[in-house]
Amino acid sequence: MSILNESSSKRVRGTSPPPESAPCASGAPLDGRSHVKGETNAGLECVTIPQLLRRAVARHGRRDALVFCQTGERKSYQEFDREIDALASGLLAMGLQKGDRVGIWSPNRYEWVLTQFATARIGAILVNVNPAYRTGELEYALNKVGCKALVLAPSFKSSDYVSMIRELAPELETCEPGQLSAARLPALESVIVTGAEPGPGAFTFDEVRDLGGPAQQLRLQAIDGSLGPDDAINIQFTSGTTGAPKGATLSHHNIVNNARFVTDRIMLTDADRLCIPVPLYHCFGMVMGVLGAVSKGAAMVFPGEAFEPRATLQALSGEHCTAVYGVPTMFVAMLQELEGESLDLGSLRTGIMAGAPCPMEVMEQITTRMNLHEVTICYGMTETSPVSFQSLVDDPMDKRCATVGRVHPHLEVKIVDPEGNVVPVGERGELCTRGYAVMKGYWNDEEQTRECIVDGWMHTGDLATLDDEGFCSIVGRVKDMIIRGGENVYPREIEEFLFRHPDVSVAQVFGIPDERYGEEVCAWIIPKPGASLTEDAIKEFCREQIAHYKIPRHVRIVDEIPMTISGKPQKFVMRDRMVEMLSSQAT
Ligand code: AMP
């Protein structure tokens, strides 16, 4: 039996009903113009997050809901549900109510997922705080959305969260837990620390779980009826690839439906075990991962607090995972870790690679070396809950490599030129998305919201093309496009080319200002381990192969690329550093 057949038979063992209709993607462009509409066979559901969970508990109560490999925590859907209710009751006892904002500042831990569902249970809005934030960013984020409570891990890597919150709110030293009144964080009343002695003025997570009693349990039932699918339930700060963070505000309806459609396309069922090494603070973890798994009753397997290739491979093998998510750099790291190793990845069949372009070579290798024959590619952004394009598990390999698939159900996408006109099929332009998945707006920022959502269309800032079957290719960021001497240069195209060099592990291409040409092309390259690469060797590789104006004028061989912690290269940081390097060289 081929691996493909074997994995297909795995799907049949599930007891979940199949998706309302087998995932399909019509979405061909209308009239030769770059404008597509997703199919509407599978209906949108008007449910809240608590309703989604309740359905999973009723159908799959005894099955594994989550496994945290690092700590050994393992909960069935029933156990998970009971613990959520206890925490939700505790949050009510603390005085939190519907609409209040509750921050979570922690790497991937069980408490993160409990807080996600407990806040949703009482209609409080979960605010994802990036675990890499330091005091300045934390202060900005908590104040921007007026967080009334903050759940935080004691520390993570080089971040001592407890010290940082105490630095921002020294008033904690003298207040009772839940009674904070801090000059720099005026809205914050409660600080809750997971898994450690919190010190004065703060609750432990376990204390909060014990605060609630029968009265709060009764209130929980009443609250349930007061929640509506269109209520805001989550705020995510969009990652700083381009500048100051903005609080994208998402409703139950936004994220529940996106989670359903994303996991329909990978044919996830309750027989699946989904490995989630991507961060929970991002949609990839908490929507596509957690809500996606819950929508199907699948098990969630968290290898550790943050991505680590070895721990992830061990989780895949030890927990017999059938699916795994990651950004391309995570898959590259796992492939490198697999060199010379023999690990049983026989249960894997599917997964999602998203967040950045997937190099063809990586796709081919994960298919053969990790058994990921049914891996799909997703494209999206936080502001669209997040996914708007995804391949199907059986799309032809070339389409799965070179494109991000076809438009998602119930969404409409157009590609426009700078004047806002829809471009013909095959031409580049800015991708705009309309439909149920578009966020409610940026929290407390009407101006920014108005700038990017025009007549319901979310202007993504991504440059894309659509082909005549509706497959979409992301070709860059509107702002990343380089104009060199009047020629448009698309960094993605050059990156794909450089990646073909046998010694190149990562390639990033960007433009810097240049007096003569307006802009010049630069490349940063990370060589493969053990390889020695020179700047000249890279230029030589390009010569005769790509047009002269695309050949990077400045090449740097580097050890690392500045990334957001969700794995996105920060080109504006590279650009600034390159300008600095060149000017110090010149002086
Ligand atoms: P975020 O809001 O952090 O999820 O970032 C969204 C951005 O990531 C998009 O606007 C794209 O620029 C980029 N992105 C997401 N998925 C892909 C993909 N499959 N290929 C290329 N870029 C992607």
Coordinates of C-alpha atoms and ligand atoms in Angstrom, one line a residue:
M1 CA 0.0 0.0 0.0
S2 CA 1.4 3.4 -0.9
I3 CA 1.9 5.9 1.9
L4 CA -0.8 8.0 0.4
N5 CA -3.3 5.2 0.6
E6 CA -2.3 4.3 4.1
S7 CA -2.8 7.9 5.2
S8 CA -6.1 8.2 3.4
S9 CA -7.3 5.1 5.3
K10 CA -6.3 6.8 8.5
R11 CA -8.8 9.5 7.8
V12 CA -11.6 7.0 7.6
R13 CA -11.1 5.8 11.2
G14 CA -12.5 9.1 12.6
T15 CA -16.0 9.4 13.9
S16 CA -16.4 13.0 13.0
P17 CA -18.9 13.6 10.3
P18 CA -17.1 14.5 7.1
P19 CA -17.1 18.2 6.1
E20 CA -20.5 19.3 4.9
S21 CA -19.2 18.9 1.4
A22 CA -15.8 17.5 0.4
P23 CA -13.4 20.5 0.3
C24 CA -13.4 21.9 -3.2
A25 CA -12.2 25.1 -4.6
S26 CA -13.9 26.6 -7.6
G27 CA -12.8 30.2 -7.4
A28 CA -11.9 30.6 -11.1
P29 CA -11.5 34.3 -12.1
L30 CA -14.4 36.1 -13.6
D31 CA -14.1 37.4 -17.2
G32 CA -10.3 37.1 -17.4
R33 CA -9.9 39.5 -14.6
S34 CA -8.1 38.9 -11.3
H35 CA -11.2 38.6 -9.2
V36 CA -12.3 35.3 -7.5
K37 CA -15.1 34.1 -5.2
G38 CA -14.8 31.1 -3.0
E39 CA -17.4 28.3 -3.0
T40 CA -20.3 28.5 -0.6
N41 CA -21.3 24.8 -0.3
A42 CA -20.1 24.5 3.2
G43 CA -22.1 27.0 5.2
L44 CA -20.8 29.6 7.6
E45 CA -21.6 28.8 11.1
C46 CA -23.0 31.3 13.6
V47 CA -21.5 29.9 16.7
T48 CA -19.4 31.2 19.6
I49 CA -16.1 29.6 20.7
P50 CA -17.8 28.1 23.8
Q51 CA -20.4 26.5 21.5
L52 CA -17.7 25.1 19.3
L53 CA -16.0 23.6 22.3
R54 CA -19.2 22.2 23.7
R55 CA -19.9 20.3 20.5
A56 CA -16.4 18.8 20.6
V57 CA -16.9 17.7 24.2
A58 CA -20.2 16.1 23.4
R59 CA -18.9 14.2 20.5
H60 CA -15.3 13.4 21.5
G61 CA -15.3 13.9 25.3
R62 CA -12.9 11.0 26.1
R63 CA -10.5 11.6 23.4
D64 CA -7.2 13.4 23.9
A65 CA -7.7 17.1 23.6
L66 CA -4.2 18.3 24.3
V67 CA -0.8 16.9 25.1
F68 CA 2.1 19.1 26.3
C69 CA 5.2 17.0 25.7
Q70 CA 7.6 19.2 27.7
T71 CA 5.5 19.0 30.9
G72 CA 3.7 15.7 30.4
E73 CA 0.3 17.3 30.7
R74 CA -2.4 15.3 28.9
K75 CA -6.1 16.2 29.0
S76 CA -9.2 14.6 27.4
Y77 CA -11.8 17.0 26.0
Q78 CA -14.0 16.4 29.1
E79 CA -11.1 17.2 31.5
F80 CA -10.2 20.2 29.5
D81 CA -13.8 21.5 29.5
R82 CA -14.0 21.1 33.3
E83 CA -10.8 23.0 33.9
I84 CA -11.9 25.8 31.6
D85 CA -15.1 26.2 33.6
A86 CA -13.2 26.3 36.8
L87 CA -10.9 29.0 35.4
A88 CA -13.8 30.9 33.9
S89 CA -15.6 30.9 37.3
G90 CA -12.5 32.2 38.9
L91 CA -12.2 35.0 36.4
L92 CA -15.8 36.0 37.2
A93 CA -15.1 35.9 40.9
M94 CA -12.2 38.3 40.2
G95 CA -14.8 40.8 38.8
L96 CA -14.1 40.3 35.1
Q97 CA -17.0 40.5 32.7
K98 CA -18.0 40.3 29.1
G99 CA -16.1 42.8 26.9
D100 CA -13.2 43.2 29.4
R101 CA -9.7 42.8 27.9
V102 CA -7.5 40.1 29.4
G103 CA -3.9 39.9 28.2
I104 CA -1.9 36.7 28.0
W105 CA 1.9 37.0 27.9
S106 CA 3.4 33.5 27.8
P107 CA 5.0 31.0 25.5
N108 CA 3.1 27.9 24.5
R109 CA 1.8 26.4 27.8
Y110 CA -1.3 24.6 28.9
E111 CA -2.4 27.8 30.8
W112 CA -2.4 29.7 27.5
V113 CA -5.0 27.4 25.9
L114 CA -7.1 27.3 29.2
T115 CA -7.1 31.1 29.3
Q116 CA -8.1 31.3 25.6
F117 CA -11.2 29.2 26.3
A118 CA -12.0 30.6 29.8
T119 CA -12.0 34.2 28.6
A120 CA -14.2 33.2 25.6
R121 CA -16.5 31.4 28.1
I122 CA -17.3 34.7 29.9
G123 CA -17.1 36.8 26.7
A124 CA -13.9 38.6 27.8
I125 CA -11.6 39.6 25.0
L126 CA -8.3 37.7 24.9
V127 CA -5.3 40.0 24.1
N128 CA -2.3 38.1 22.7
V129 CA 0.9 39.6 23.9
N130 CA 4.0 38.6 22.0
P131 CA 6.3 36.6 24.3
A132 CA 9.2 38.5 22.8
Y133 CA 7.9 41.9 24.0
R134 CA 9.9 43.9 26.5
T135 CA 8.6 46.5 28.9
G136 CA 8.1 49.3 26.3
E137 CA 6.0 47.1 24.0
L138 CA 4.1 45.6 26.9
E139 CA 3.2 49.0 28.3
Y140 CA 2.1 50.1 24.8
A141 CA 0.0 47.0 24.2
L142 CA -1.8 46.8 27.6
N143 CA -2.6 50.5 27.5
K144 CA -3.7 50.5 23.8
V145 CA -6.5 48.1 24.5
G146 CA -7.0 48.8 28.2
C147 CA -6.3 45.3 29.6
K148 CA -8.0 44.8 33.0
A149 CA -6.1 41.6 33.8
L150 CA -2.9 40.0 32.6
V151 CA -1.9 36.4 32.8
L152 CA 1.8 35.8 32.5
A153 CA 4.4 33.1 32.7
P154 CA 7.1 33.7 35.2
S155 CA 9.8 33.8 32.6
F156 CA 10.8 32.5 29.2
K157 CA 14.3 32.3 27.7
S158 CA 16.0 35.7 28.5
S159 CA 12.7 37.3 29.4
D160 CA 11.9 37.6 33.1
Y161 CA 8.2 38.5 32.8
V162 CA 7.6 38.9 36.5
S163 CA 10.4 41.4 36.9
M164 CA 9.2 43.4 33.9
I165 CA 5.6 43.7 35.1
R166 CA 7.0 44.8 38.5
E167 CA 9.1 47.4 36.9
L168 CA 6.1 48.8 35.0
A169 CA 3.8 48.5 38.0
P170 CA 5.8 48.9 41.2
E171 CA 2.5 49.5 43.0
L172 CA 2.1 45.7 43.0
E173 CA 4.4 45.6 46.1
T174 CA 1.8 47.2 48.3
C175 CA -1.6 46.3 46.8
E176 CA -3.9 43.3 47.4
P177 CA -4.2 40.9 44.4
G178 CA -6.8 42.2 42.1
Q179 CA -6.6 45.7 43.5
L180 CA -3.8 47.2 41.4
S181 CA -3.8 50.8 40.6
A182 CA -0.7 51.6 38.6
A183 CA 0.3 55.0 37.2
R184 CA 1.8 53.5 34.0
L185 CA -0.9 50.9 33.5
P186 CA -4.1 52.6 34.5
A187 CA -6.6 50.0 33.3
L188 CA -4.8 47.0 34.8
E189 CA -6.3 45.6 38.0
S190 CA -5.1 42.0 38.2
V191 CA -1.9 40.2 37.6
I192 CA -2.0 36.4 37.4
V193 CA 1.3 34.4 37.3
T194 CA 1.3 30.8 36.1
G195 CA 3.2 28.1 37.8
A196 CA 5.2 30.0 40.4
E197 CA 5.2 32.0 43.6
P198 CA 4.0 35.4 42.2
G199 CA 5.2 37.7 45.0
P200 CA 3.1 40.5 46.5
G201 CA 0.0 41.9 44.7
A202 CA -0.5 39.1 42.2
F203 CA -2.6 35.9 42.0
T204 CA -1.2 32.5 41.2
F205 CA -3.0 30.8 38.3
D206 CA -4.1 28.0 40.6
E207 CA -5.6 30.5 43.1
V208 CA -7.8 32.0 40.4
R209 CA -9.0 28.5 39.4
D210 CA -10.1 28.0 43.0
L211 CA -11.8 31.4 43.4
G212 CA -15.0 30.5 41.7
G213 CA -17.9 28.7 43.4
P214 CA -21.5 27.6 42.7
A215 CA -22.6 31.2 42.3
Q216 CA -20.2 31.8 39.4
Q217 CA -21.0 28.4 37.9
L218 CA -24.6 29.5 37.7
R219 CA -23.6 32.8 36.2
L220 CA -21.6 31.0 33.6
Q221 CA -24.8 29.4 32.3
A222 CA -26.5 32.7 32.1
I223 CA -23.6 34.4 30.3
D224 CA -23.6 31.8 27.7
G225 CA -26.9 33.0 26.3
S226 CA -25.6 36.6 26.2
L227 CA -22.7 35.9 23.9
G228 CA -23.1 36.5 20.2
P229 CA -20.9 35.3 17.3
D230 CA -20.2 38.8 16.2
D231 CA -18.8 39.9 19.5
A232 CA -15.1 40.8 19.6
I233 CA -13.3 38.0 21.3
N234 CA -9.6 38.4 20.5
I235 CA -7.1 41.1 19.8
Q236 CA -3.8 40.3 18.1
F237 CA -1.1 42.8 17.6
T238 CA 0.0 42.5 14.0
S239 CA 3.6 41.5 13.8
G240 CA 6.1 44.3 13.3
T241 CA 7.3 43.5 9.8
T242 CA 6.4 47.1 8.9
G243 CA 6.2 49.2 12.0
A244 CA 4.1 50.1 15.0
P245 CA 1.8 47.2 16.2
K246 CA -1.9 47.6 15.7
G247 CA -4.6 45.6 17.6
A248 CA -6.5 43.6 15.0
T249 CA -9.8 42.8 16.6
L250 CA -11.5 39.5 15.7
S251 CA -14.9 38.0 16.5
H252 CA -16.0 34.5 17.3
H253 CA -17.5 34.3 13.8
N254 CA -14.3 35.4 12.2
I255 CA -12.0 32.9 13.8
V256 CA -14.4 29.9 14.3
N257 CA -15.3 29.8 10.6
N258 CA -11.7 30.3 9.5
A259 CA -10.5 27.5 11.8
R260 CA -13.2 25.2 10.3
F261 CA -12.4 25.9 6.7
V262 CA -8.6 25.6 7.2
T263 CA -9.0 22.2 8.7
D264 CA -11.6 21.1 6.2
R265 CA -8.9 21.5 3.5
I266 CA -6.5 19.2 5.3
M267 CA -9.3 16.7 5.9
L268 CA -8.7 16.8 9.6
T269 CA -10.9 14.5 11.7
D270 CA -11.1 13.3 15.3
A271 CA -8.7 10.5 14.3
D272 CA -5.9 13.1 13.7
R273 CA -3.2 14.2 16.1
L274 CA -2.1 17.7 15.1
C275 CA 1.4 18.9 16.2
I276 CA 1.4 22.6 17.0
P277 CA 5.0 24.0 17.3
V278 CA 3.9 27.4 16.0
P279 CA 3.3 30.1 18.6
L280 CA -0.1 30.3 20.3
Y281 CA 0.0 34.1 20.5
H282 CA -0.4 34.1 16.7
C283 CA -3.4 33.1 14.6
F284 CA -1.4 30.1 13.3
G285 CA -1.3 28.6 16.7
M286 CA -4.6 29.7 18.4
V287 CA -6.9 29.8 15.4
M288 CA -5.6 27.4 12.7
G289 CA -4.1 25.1 15.4
V290 CA -6.3 25.2 18.5
L291 CA -9.7 26.2 17.2
G292 CA -9.0 24.1 14.0
A293 CA -8.4 21.0 16.1
V294 CA -11.4 21.6 18.3
S295 CA -13.7 22.1 15.3
K296 CA -12.9 18.5 14.3
G297 CA -12.3 16.9 17.8
A298 CA -8.6 16.2 16.8
A299 CA -5.9 16.0 19.5
M300 CA -3.4 18.9 19.8
V301 CA 0.2 18.0 20.5
F302 CA 2.4 20.8 21.7
P303 CA 6.1 19.8 21.6
G304 CA 7.4 22.6 23.8
E305 CA 7.2 26.2 24.9
A306 CA 8.7 27.5 21.7
F307 CA 9.8 25.8 18.4
E308 CA 12.8 23.6 18.7
P309 CA 13.4 21.2 15.7
R310 CA 14.5 18.2 17.7
A311 CA 11.7 18.4 20.3
T312 CA 9.2 18.8 17.4
L313 CA 10.5 15.7 15.6
Q314 CA 10.4 13.7 18.8
A315 CA 6.8 14.8 19.4
L316 CA 5.8 13.9 15.8
S317 CA 7.3 10.4 16.3
G318 CA 6.5 9.8 19.9
E319 CA 2.9 11.0 19.8
H320 CA 2.2 9.5 16.4
C321 CA 1.1 12.8 14.9
T322 CA -0.7 12.8 11.6
A323 CA -0.4 16.5 10.9
V324 CA 2.0 19.3 11.7
Y325 CA 2.1 23.1 11.2
G326 CA 5.0 25.4 10.6
V327 CA 6.5 28.3 8.7
P328 CA 9.0 27.4 6.0
T329 CA 12.1 28.0 8.3
M330 CA 10.8 25.5 10.8
F331 CA 10.5 22.8 8.2
V332 CA 14.0 23.7 6.9
A333 CA 15.3 23.3 10.5
M334 CA 13.5 20.0 10.9
L335 CA 14.9 18.7 7.7
Q336 CA 18.4 19.7 8.8
E337 CA 17.9 17.9 12.1
L338 CA 16.8 14.8 10.3
E339 CA 20.1 14.5 8.4
G340 CA 21.6 11.1 9.4
E341 CA 18.7 10.4 11.9
S342 CA 16.2 7.6 11.7
L343 CA 13.0 8.7 13.2
D344 CA 9.6 7.0 12.5
L345 CA 7.4 9.7 10.9
G346 CA 5.2 7.1 9.3
S347 CA 2.0 8.4 10.9
L348 CA 2.4 11.9 9.3
R349 CA 0.3 12.7 6.3
T350 CA -0.7 16.3 6.2
G351 CA 0.0 19.8 7.6
I352 CA 0.2 23.4 6.8
M353 CA 3.1 25.5 5.7
A354 CA 2.3 29.2 5.8
G355 CA 3.5 32.6 6.8
A356 CA 6.1 33.1 4.1
P357 CA 6.8 31.8 0.6
C358 CA 7.7 28.1 0.5
P359 CA 10.8 27.3 -1.5
M360 CA 10.1 24.5 -4.0
E361 CA 13.0 22.5 -2.7
V362 CA 11.6 22.5 0.8
M363 CA 8.2 21.3 -0.3
E364 CA 9.8 18.4 -2.3
Q365 CA 11.9 17.4 0.7
I366 CA 9.2 17.4 3.3
T367 CA 7.0 15.3 1.0
T368 CA 9.6 12.6 0.6
R369 CA 11.6 12.8 3.9
M370 CA 8.8 13.7 6.4
N371 CA 6.0 11.8 4.7
L372 CA 4.0 15.0 4.3
H373 CA 2.3 13.9 1.0
E374 CA -0.8 15.9 1.8
V375 CA 0.8 19.1 3.1
T376 CA -1.0 22.3 2.1
I377 CA 0.1 25.9 1.8
C378 CA -1.9 28.7 3.3
Y379 CA -1.7 32.4 2.8
G380 CA -3.3 35.0 5.0
M381 CA -2.9 37.6 7.5
T382 CA -4.0 38.3 11.1
E383 CA -6.5 40.9 9.8
T384 CA -8.3 38.2 7.8
S385 CA -8.6 35.7 10.7
P386 CA -6.0 34.6 9.1
V387 CA -6.4 32.4 6.0
S388 CA -7.8 33.4 2.6
F389 CA -6.0 31.0 0.2
Q390 CA -5.1 27.4 0.7
S391 CA -4.1 24.5 -1.5
L392 CA -6.1 21.3 -1.5
V393 CA -4.3 18.1 -0.4
D394 CA -4.6 16.7 -3.9
D395 CA -3.8 19.8 -5.9
P396 CA -1.0 19.0 -8.5
M397 CA 2.4 19.2 -7.0
D398 CA 3.5 22.1 -9.2
K399 CA 0.5 24.2 -8.0
R400 CA 1.2 23.2 -4.4
C401 CA 4.8 24.4 -4.7
A402 CA 4.5 27.5 -6.8
T403 CA 1.2 28.9 -5.5
V404 CA -0.7 29.4 -2.2
G405 CA -3.7 27.5 -3.6
R406 CA -7.2 28.8 -4.3
V407 CA -9.5 31.2 -2.5
H408 CA -11.2 30.0 0.7
P409 CA -15.0 29.4 0.9
H410 CA -17.1 32.5 1.4
L411 CA -14.3 34.9 0.6
E412 CA -13.8 37.2 -2.4
V413 CA -10.4 38.4 -3.6
K414 CA -9.4 40.9 -6.2
I415 CA -5.9 42.0 -7.3
V416 CA -5.7 45.7 -8.1
D417 CA -3.3 48.2 -9.6
P418 CA -2.2 51.3 -7.7
E419 CA -5.3 53.1 -9.0
G420 CA -7.6 50.4 -7.6
N421 CA -8.5 48.8 -11.0
V422 CA -8.8 45.0 -11.1
V423 CA -5.8 43.8 -13.2
P424 CA -6.1 41.1 -15.9
V425 CA -5.3 37.5 -15.0
G426 CA -1.6 36.9 -14.7
E427 CA -0.7 40.5 -13.8
R428 CA 0.7 41.7 -10.5
G429 CA -1.2 43.9 -8.1
E430 CA -2.2 44.3 -4.5
L431 CA -4.3 41.5 -3.1
C432 CA -7.6 42.7 -1.4
T433 CA -9.9 40.4 0.5
R434 CA -13.6 40.8 1.4
G435 CA -16.0 38.6 3.4
Y436 CA -16.7 37.0 6.8
A437 CA -13.0 36.7 7.7
V438 CA -12.2 40.4 7.6
M439 CA -11.5 41.7 11.1
K440 CA -13.8 44.1 12.9
G441 CA -11.1 46.7 12.8
Y442 CA -8.0 47.9 14.7
W443 CA -8.9 48.5 18.3
N444 CA -9.3 52.1 19.1
D445 CA -7.8 53.1 15.8
E446 CA -10.4 54.2 13.3
E447 CA -8.0 56.0 11.1
Q448 CA -5.8 53.0 10.5
T449 CA -8.9 50.8 10.1
R450 CA -10.3 53.2 7.4
E451 CA -7.0 53.2 5.6
C452 CA -6.9 49.5 5.1
I453 CA -10.5 48.4 4.9
V454 CA -12.2 50.2 2.1
D455 CA -15.8 49.2 1.2
G456 CA -15.3 46.0 3.1
W457 CA -12.1 45.1 1.2
M458 CA -9.0 44.5 3.3
H459 CA -6.0 45.9 1.5
T460 CA -3.3 43.4 2.5
G461 CA -0.2 45.2 1.1
D462 CA 0.8 41.9 -0.5
L463 CA 1.6 41.7 -4.2
A464 CA 0.1 38.7 -5.9
T465 CA -1.0 37.2 -9.2
L466 CA -3.9 34.9 -10.0
D467 CA -3.8 32.4 -12.8
D468 CA -6.8 31.4 -15.0
E469 CA -7.7 28.5 -12.6
G470 CA -7.7 30.9 -9.7
F471 CA -4.4 29.7 -8.1
C472 CA -2.7 32.6 -6.4
S473 CA 1.0 33.4 -6.1
I474 CA 2.3 35.8 -3.6
V475 CA 5.1 37.7 -5.3
G476 CA 6.1 40.2 -2.6
R477 CA 5.0 43.1 -0.5
V478 CA 3.9 46.3 -2.1
K479 CA 6.4 48.0 0.0
D480 CA 9.2 45.5 -0.7
M481 CA 9.1 45.8 -4.4
I482 CA 12.4 47.3 -5.6
I483 CA 12.4 49.9 -8.4
R484 CA 15.9 49.9 -9.8
G485 CA 16.6 52.3 -12.6
G486 CA 12.9 52.1 -13.6
E487 CA 12.8 48.3 -13.7
N488 CA 10.5 46.6 -11.2
V489 CA 12.4 43.9 -9.3
Y490 CA 10.5 41.4 -7.2
P491 CA 12.7 40.1 -4.3
R492 CA 10.8 36.7 -4.1
E493 CA 11.9 35.8 -7.7
I494 CA 15.5 36.4 -6.9
E495 CA 15.2 34.6 -3.5
E496 CA 13.8 31.5 -5.3
F497 CA 16.7 31.6 -7.8
L498 CA 19.4 32.0 -5.0
F499 CA 17.8 29.1 -3.2
R500 CA 18.8 26.8 -6.1
H501 CA 22.5 27.3 -5.1
P502 CA 23.5 24.0 -3.4
D503 CA 25.1 25.8 -0.4
V504 CA 22.4 28.4 0.3
S505 CA 20.2 27.7 3.3
V506 CA 18.3 31.0 3.5
A507 CA 18.2 33.9 1.1
Q508 CA 16.6 37.3 1.7
V509 CA 16.6 40.0 -1.0
F510 CA 15.6 43.7 -0.4
G511 CA 16.3 47.1 -1.8
I512 CA 18.3 50.0 -0.4
P513 CA 18.3 53.6 -1.6
D514 CA 20.9 54.4 -4.3
E515 CA 21.8 57.8 -5.8
R516 CA 22.2 56.5 -9.3
Y517 CA 19.5 53.9 -9.7
G518 CA 17.0 55.0 -7.1
E519 CA 17.3 51.6 -5.4
E520 CA 19.8 48.8 -5.4
V521 CA 19.3 45.1 -4.9
C522 CA 20.9 43.5 -1.8
A523 CA 20.9 39.9 -0.6
W524 CA 21.6 38.4 2.8
I525 CA 22.5 34.7 2.6
I526 CA 22.8 32.1 5.3
P527 CA 24.9 29.2 4.0
K528 CA 24.1 25.6 4.8
P529 CA 25.9 24.2 7.8
G530 CA 29.5 23.3 6.9
A531 CA 29.4 25.2 3.5
S532 CA 31.7 28.1 2.8
L533 CA 30.2 30.7 0.6
T534 CA 31.6 34.0 -0.6
E535 CA 29.9 37.1 -1.8
D536 CA 31.6 36.7 -5.2
A537 CA 30.5 33.1 -5.5
I538 CA 26.9 34.3 -5.2
K539 CA 27.3 37.0 -7.8
E540 CA 29.0 34.6 -10.1
F541 CA 26.1 32.1 -9.7
C542 CA 23.7 34.9 -10.8
R543 CA 25.8 36.0 -13.8
E544 CA 24.4 34.7 -17.2
Q545 CA 21.4 33.2 -15.3
I546 CA 19.3 36.2 -14.4
A547 CA 19.0 39.7 -15.9
H548 CA 21.8 42.1 -14.9
Y549 CA 19.5 44.5 -13.0
K550 CA 18.3 41.7 -10.7
I551 CA 21.8 40.6 -9.7
P552 CA 22.3 41.7 -6.1
R553 CA 24.8 44.5 -6.1
H554 CA 25.6 44.0 -2.4
V555 CA 25.7 40.5 -0.9
R556 CA 26.3 39.6 2.7
I557 CA 27.0 36.2 4.1
V558 CA 25.3 36.2 7.6
D559 CA 24.7 33.8 10.5
E560 CA 21.1 34.9 11.0
I561 CA 18.3 36.9 9.6
P562 CA 16.2 39.3 11.7
M563 CA 12.8 37.7 12.2
T564 CA 9.6 38.3 14.0
I565 CA 9.1 35.4 16.4
S566 CA 6.4 34.0 14.2
G567 CA 9.2 33.4 11.7
K568 CA 8.8 36.3 9.3
P569 CA 11.9 38.0 7.9
Q570 CA 12.0 41.7 8.8
K571 CA 13.2 43.3 5.7
F572 CA 13.1 46.8 7.1
V573 CA 15.6 45.8 9.7
M574 CA 17.9 44.3 7.1
R575 CA 17.6 47.4 5.0
D576 CA 18.5 49.7 7.9
R577 CA 21.5 47.5 8.9
M578 CA 22.7 47.3 5.3
V579 CA 22.6 51.0 4.9
E580 CA 24.6 51.4 8.1
M581 CA 27.1 48.8 7.1
L582 CA 27.7 50.4 3.7
S583 CA 28.0 53.9 5.1
S584 CA 30.5 52.9 7.8
Q585 CA 32.4 51.1 5.1
A586 CA 32.5 54.2 3.0
T587 CA 33.8 56.4 5.9
Ligands
AMP1 P1 0.6 38.0 9.9 O1 -0.4 39.0 10.0 O2 1.7 38.0 11.0 O3 0.0 36.6 9.8 O4 1.4 38.2 8.6 C1 0.7 38.2 7.3 C2 1.7 38.4 6.2 O5 2.5 37.2 6.0 C3 1.0 38.5 4.9 O6 0.5 39.8 4.7 C4 2.1 38.1 3.9 O7 2.9 39.1 3.6 C5 2.8 37.0 4.7 N1 2.4 35.6 4.3 C6 1.5 34.9 4.9 N2 1.4 33.7 4.3 C7 2.2 33.7 3.2 C8 2.6 32.8 2.2 N3 2.0 31.5 2.2 N4 3.4 33.1 1.3 C9 4.0 34.4 1.3 N5 3.7 35.3 2.2 C10 2.9 35.0 3.2

